[in-house]
mmCIF file with all atom_site columns, C-alpha atoms in Angstrom:
data_model
loop_
_atom_site.group_PDB
_atom_site.id
_atom_site.type_symbol
_atom_site.label_atom_id
_atom_site.label_alt_id
_atom_site.label_comp_id
_atom_site.label_asym_id
_atom_site.label_entity_id
_atom_site.label_seq_id
_atom_site.pdbx_PDB_ins_code
_atom_site.Cartn_x
_atom_site.Cartn_y
_atom_site.Cartn_z
_atom_site.occupancy
_atom_site.B_iso_or_equiv
_atom_site.pdbx_formal_charge
_atom_site.auth_seq_id
_atom_site.auth_comp_id
_atom_site.auth_asym_id
_atom_site.auth_atom_id
_atom_site.pdbx_PDB_model_num
ATOM 1  C CA . MET A 1 1  ? 19.442  -11.486 -9.299  1.00 0.00 ? 700 MET A CA 1
ATOM 2  C CA . ASP A 1 2  ? 19.983  -8.216  -7.382  1.00 0.00 ? 701 ASP A CA 1
ATOM 3  C CA . ALA A 1 3  ? 18.885  -6.070  -10.339 1.00 0.00 ? 702 ALA A CA 1
ATOM 4  C CA . LEU A 1 4  ? 15.690  -8.113  -10.716 1.00 0.00 ? 703 LEU A CA 1
ATOM 5  C CA . TYR A 1 5  ? 14.976  -7.778  -6.982  1.00 0.00 ? 704 TYR A CA 1
ATOM 6  C CA . GLN A 1 6  ? 15.492  -3.997  -7.148  1.00 0.00 ? 705 GLN A CA 1
ATOM 7  C CA . LYS A 1 7  ? 13.175  -3.705  -10.159 1.00 0.00 ? 706 LYS A CA 1
ATOM 8  C CA . GLN A 1 8  ? 10.425  -5.670  -8.417  1.00 0.00 ? 707 GLN A CA 1
ATOM 9  C CA . ILE A 1 9  ? 10.683  -3.484  -5.324  1.00 0.00 ? 708 ILE A CA 1
ATOM 10 C CA . LEU A 1 10 ? 10.520  -0.311  -7.392  1.00 0.00 ? 709 LEU A CA 1
ATOM 11 C CA . ASP A 1 11 ? 7.581   -1.645  -9.449  1.00 0.00 ? 710 ASP A CA 1
ATOM 12 C CA . TYR A 1 12 ? 5.575   -2.444  -6.301  1.00 0.00 ? 711 TYR A CA 1
ATOM 13 C CA . ALA A 1 13 ? 6.554   0.907   -4.771  1.00 0.00 ? 712 ALA A CA 1
ATOM 14 C CA . GLN A 1 14 ? 5.186   2.664   -7.870  1.00 0.00 ? 713 GLN A CA 1
ATOM 15 C CA . LYS A 1 15 ? 1.848   0.862   -7.471  1.00 0.00 ? 714 LYS A CA 1
ATOM 16 C CA . SER A 1 16 ? 1.456   2.261   -3.968  1.00 0.00 ? 715 SER A CA 1
ATOM 17 C CA . ARG A 1 17 ? 2.399   5.778   -5.117  1.00 0.00 ? 716 ARG A CA 1
ATOM 18 C CA . ALA A 1 18 ? -0.321  5.616   -7.773  1.00 0.00 ? 717 ALA A CA 1
ATOM 19 C CA . SER A 1 19 ? -2.935  4.601   -5.200  1.00 0.00 ? 718 SER A CA 1
ATOM 20 C CA . LYS A 1 20 ? -5.056  7.060   -3.251  1.00 0.00 ? 719 LYS A CA 1
ATOM 21 C CA . PRO A 1 21 ? -7.163  6.572   -0.117  1.00 0.00 ? 720 PRO A CA 1
ATOM 22 C CA . LEU A 1 22 ? -10.775 5.739   -0.969  1.00 0.00 ? 721 LEU A CA 1
ATOM 23 C CA . ASP A 1 23 ? -13.426 8.464   -0.771  1.00 0.00 ? 722 ASP A CA 1
ATOM 24 C CA . ARG A 1 24 ? -15.942 6.323   1.110   1.00 0.00 ? 723 ARG A CA 1
ATOM 25 C CA . PRO A 1 25 ? -14.155 3.405   2.759   1.00 0.00 ? 724 PRO A CA 1
ATOM 26 C CA . THR A 1 26 ? -15.902 0.983   5.068   1.00 0.00 ? 725 THR A CA 1
ATOM 27 C CA . HIS A 1 27 ? -12.637 0.325   6.936   1.00 0.00 ? 726 HIS A CA 1
ATOM 28 C CA . ILE A 1 28 ? -9.509  2.409   7.619   1.00 0.00 ? 727 ILE A CA 1
ATOM 29 C CA . ALA A 1 29 ? -6.276  1.520   9.391   1.00 0.00 ? 728 ALA A CA 1
ATOM 30 C CA . THR A 1 30 ? -3.248  3.727   9.998   1.00 0.00 ? 729 THR A CA 1
ATOM 31 C CA . LEU A 1 31 ? 0.063   2.341   11.166  1.00 0.00 ? 730 LEU A CA 1
ATOM 32 C CA . ASP A 1 32 ? 3.169   4.225   12.276  1.00 0.00 ? 731 ASP A CA 1
ATOM 33 C CA . ASN A 1 33 ? 6.650   2.794   12.712  1.00 0.00 ? 732 ASN A CA 1
ATOM 34 C CA . PRO A 1 34 ? 8.220   4.815   15.531  1.00 0.00 ? 733 PRO A CA 1
ATOM 35 C CA . THR A 1 35 ? 11.687  3.496   14.706  1.00 0.00 ? 734 THR A CA 1
ATOM 36 C CA . CYS A 1 36 ? 11.968  4.854   11.162  1.00 0.00 ? 735 CYS A CA 1
ATOM 37 C CA . GLY A 1 37 ? 8.981   7.184   10.874  1.00 0.00 ? 736 GLY A CA 1
ATOM 38 C CA . ASP A 1 38 ? 7.163   5.279   8.117   1.00 0.00 ? 737 ASP A CA 1
ATOM 39 C CA . ARG A 1 39 ? 3.393   5.768   8.073   1.00 0.00 ? 738 ARG A CA 1
ATOM 40 C CA . VAL A 1 40 ? 0.842   3.722   6.111   1.00 0.00 ? 739 VAL A CA 1
ATOM 41 C CA . GLU A 1 41 ? -2.881  4.377   5.823   1.00 0.00 ? 740 GLU A CA 1
ATOM 42 C CA . ILE A 1 42 ? -4.992  1.658   4.264   1.00 0.00 ? 741 ILE A CA 1
ATOM 43 C CA . SER A 1 43 ? -8.611  2.224   3.266   1.00 0.00 ? 742 SER A CA 1
ATOM 44 C CA . LEU A 1 44 ? -10.902 -0.590  2.201   1.00 0.00 ? 743 LEU A CA 1
ATOM 45 C CA . GLU A 1 45 ? -14.345 -0.971  0.738   1.00 0.00 ? 744 GLU A CA 1
ATOM 46 C CA . VAL A 1 46 ? -15.682 -4.295  2.011   1.00 0.00 ? 745 VAL A CA 1
ATOM 47 C CA . SER A 1 47 ? -18.977 -5.845  0.920   1.00 0.00 ? 746 SER A CA 1
ATOM 48 C CA . SER A 1 48 ? -20.248 -9.343  1.713   1.00 0.00 ? 747 SER A CA 1
ATOM 49 C CA . GLN A 1 49 ? -16.957 -10.102 3.478   1.00 0.00 ? 748 GLN A CA 1
ATOM 50 C CA . ASN A 1 50 ? -14.963 -9.392  0.304   1.00 0.00 ? 749 ASN A CA 1
ATOM 51 C CA . VAL A 1 51 ? -12.571 -6.533  -0.336  1.00 0.00 ? 750 VAL A CA 1
ATOM 52 C CA . LYS A 1 52 ? -13.973 -4.656  -3.333  1.00 0.00 ? 751 LYS A CA 1
ATOM 53 C CA . LYS A 1 53 ? -11.517 -1.736  -3.403  1.00 0.00 ? 752 LYS A CA 1
ATOM 54 C CA . MET A 1 54 ? -8.303  -0.822  -1.610  1.00 0.00 ? 753 MET A CA 1
ATOM 55 C CA . GLY A 1 55 ? -6.431  2.440   -1.375  1.00 0.00 ? 754 GLY A CA 1
ATOM 56 C CA . VAL A 1 56 ? -3.178  3.295   0.374   1.00 0.00 ? 755 VAL A CA 1
ATOM 57 C CA . ALA A 1 57 ? -1.257  6.389   1.347   1.00 0.00 ? 756 ALA A CA 1
ATOM 58 C CA . VAL A 1 58 ? 2.377   5.778   2.296   1.00 0.00 ? 757 VAL A CA 1
ATOM 59 C CA . ARG A 1 59 ? 4.953   8.086   3.780   1.00 0.00 ? 758 ARG A CA 1
ATOM 60 C CA . GLY A 1 60 ? 8.060   5.969   3.949   1.00 0.00 ? 759 GLY A CA 1
ATOM 61 C CA . CYS A 1 61 ? 10.942  4.258   2.233   1.00 0.00 ? 760 CYS A CA 1
ATOM 62 C CA . ALA A 1 62 ? 10.801  2.225   -0.990  1.00 0.00 ? 761 ALA A CA 1
ATOM 63 C CA . LEU A 1 63 ? 10.471  -1.041  0.961   1.00 0.00 ? 762 LEU A CA 1
ATOM 64 C CA . CYS A 1 64 ? 7.473   0.298   2.853   1.00 0.00 ? 763 CYS A CA 1
ATOM 65 C CA . GLU A 1 65 ? 5.935   1.513   -0.399  1.00 0.00 ? 764 GLU A CA 1
ATOM 66 C CA . ALA A 1 66 ? 6.650   -1.846  -2.031  1.00 0.00 ? 765 ALA A CA 1
ATOM 67 C CA . GLY A 1 67 ? 4.874   -3.685  0.787   1.00 0.00 ? 766 GLY A CA 1
ATOM 68 C CA . ALA A 1 68 ? 1.795   -1.528  0.254   1.00 0.00 ? 767 ALA A CA 1
ATOM 69 C CA . GLY A 1 69 ? 2.034   -2.042  -3.512  1.00 0.00 ? 768 GLY A CA 1
ATOM 70 C CA . LEU A 1 70 ? 2.193   -5.797  -3.017  1.00 0.00 ? 769 LEU A CA 1
ATOM 71 C CA . ALA A 1 71 ? -0.965  -5.644  -0.883  1.00 0.00 ? 770 ALA A CA 1
ATOM 72 C CA . ILE A 1 72 ? -2.745  -3.727  -3.659  1.00 0.00 ? 771 ILE A CA 1
ATOM 73 C CA . GLU A 1 73 ? -1.712  -6.307  -6.219  1.00 0.00 ? 772 GLU A CA 1
#
């Protein structure tokens, strides 16, 4: 079970590493965690109240990257 959990985390983390912020987003949010120093920037292209595209830039640990990768998925 632990090996499967680790693989899932690393797979989601890889998805966030492959993502880039969008060139022309309609929405941007940046969040900093002052405790550990993680930083996440999310950029969205929203049209007709639907998210059409999403990009992320993460500076943080594998769990932080995995959370961003899960959001992309």
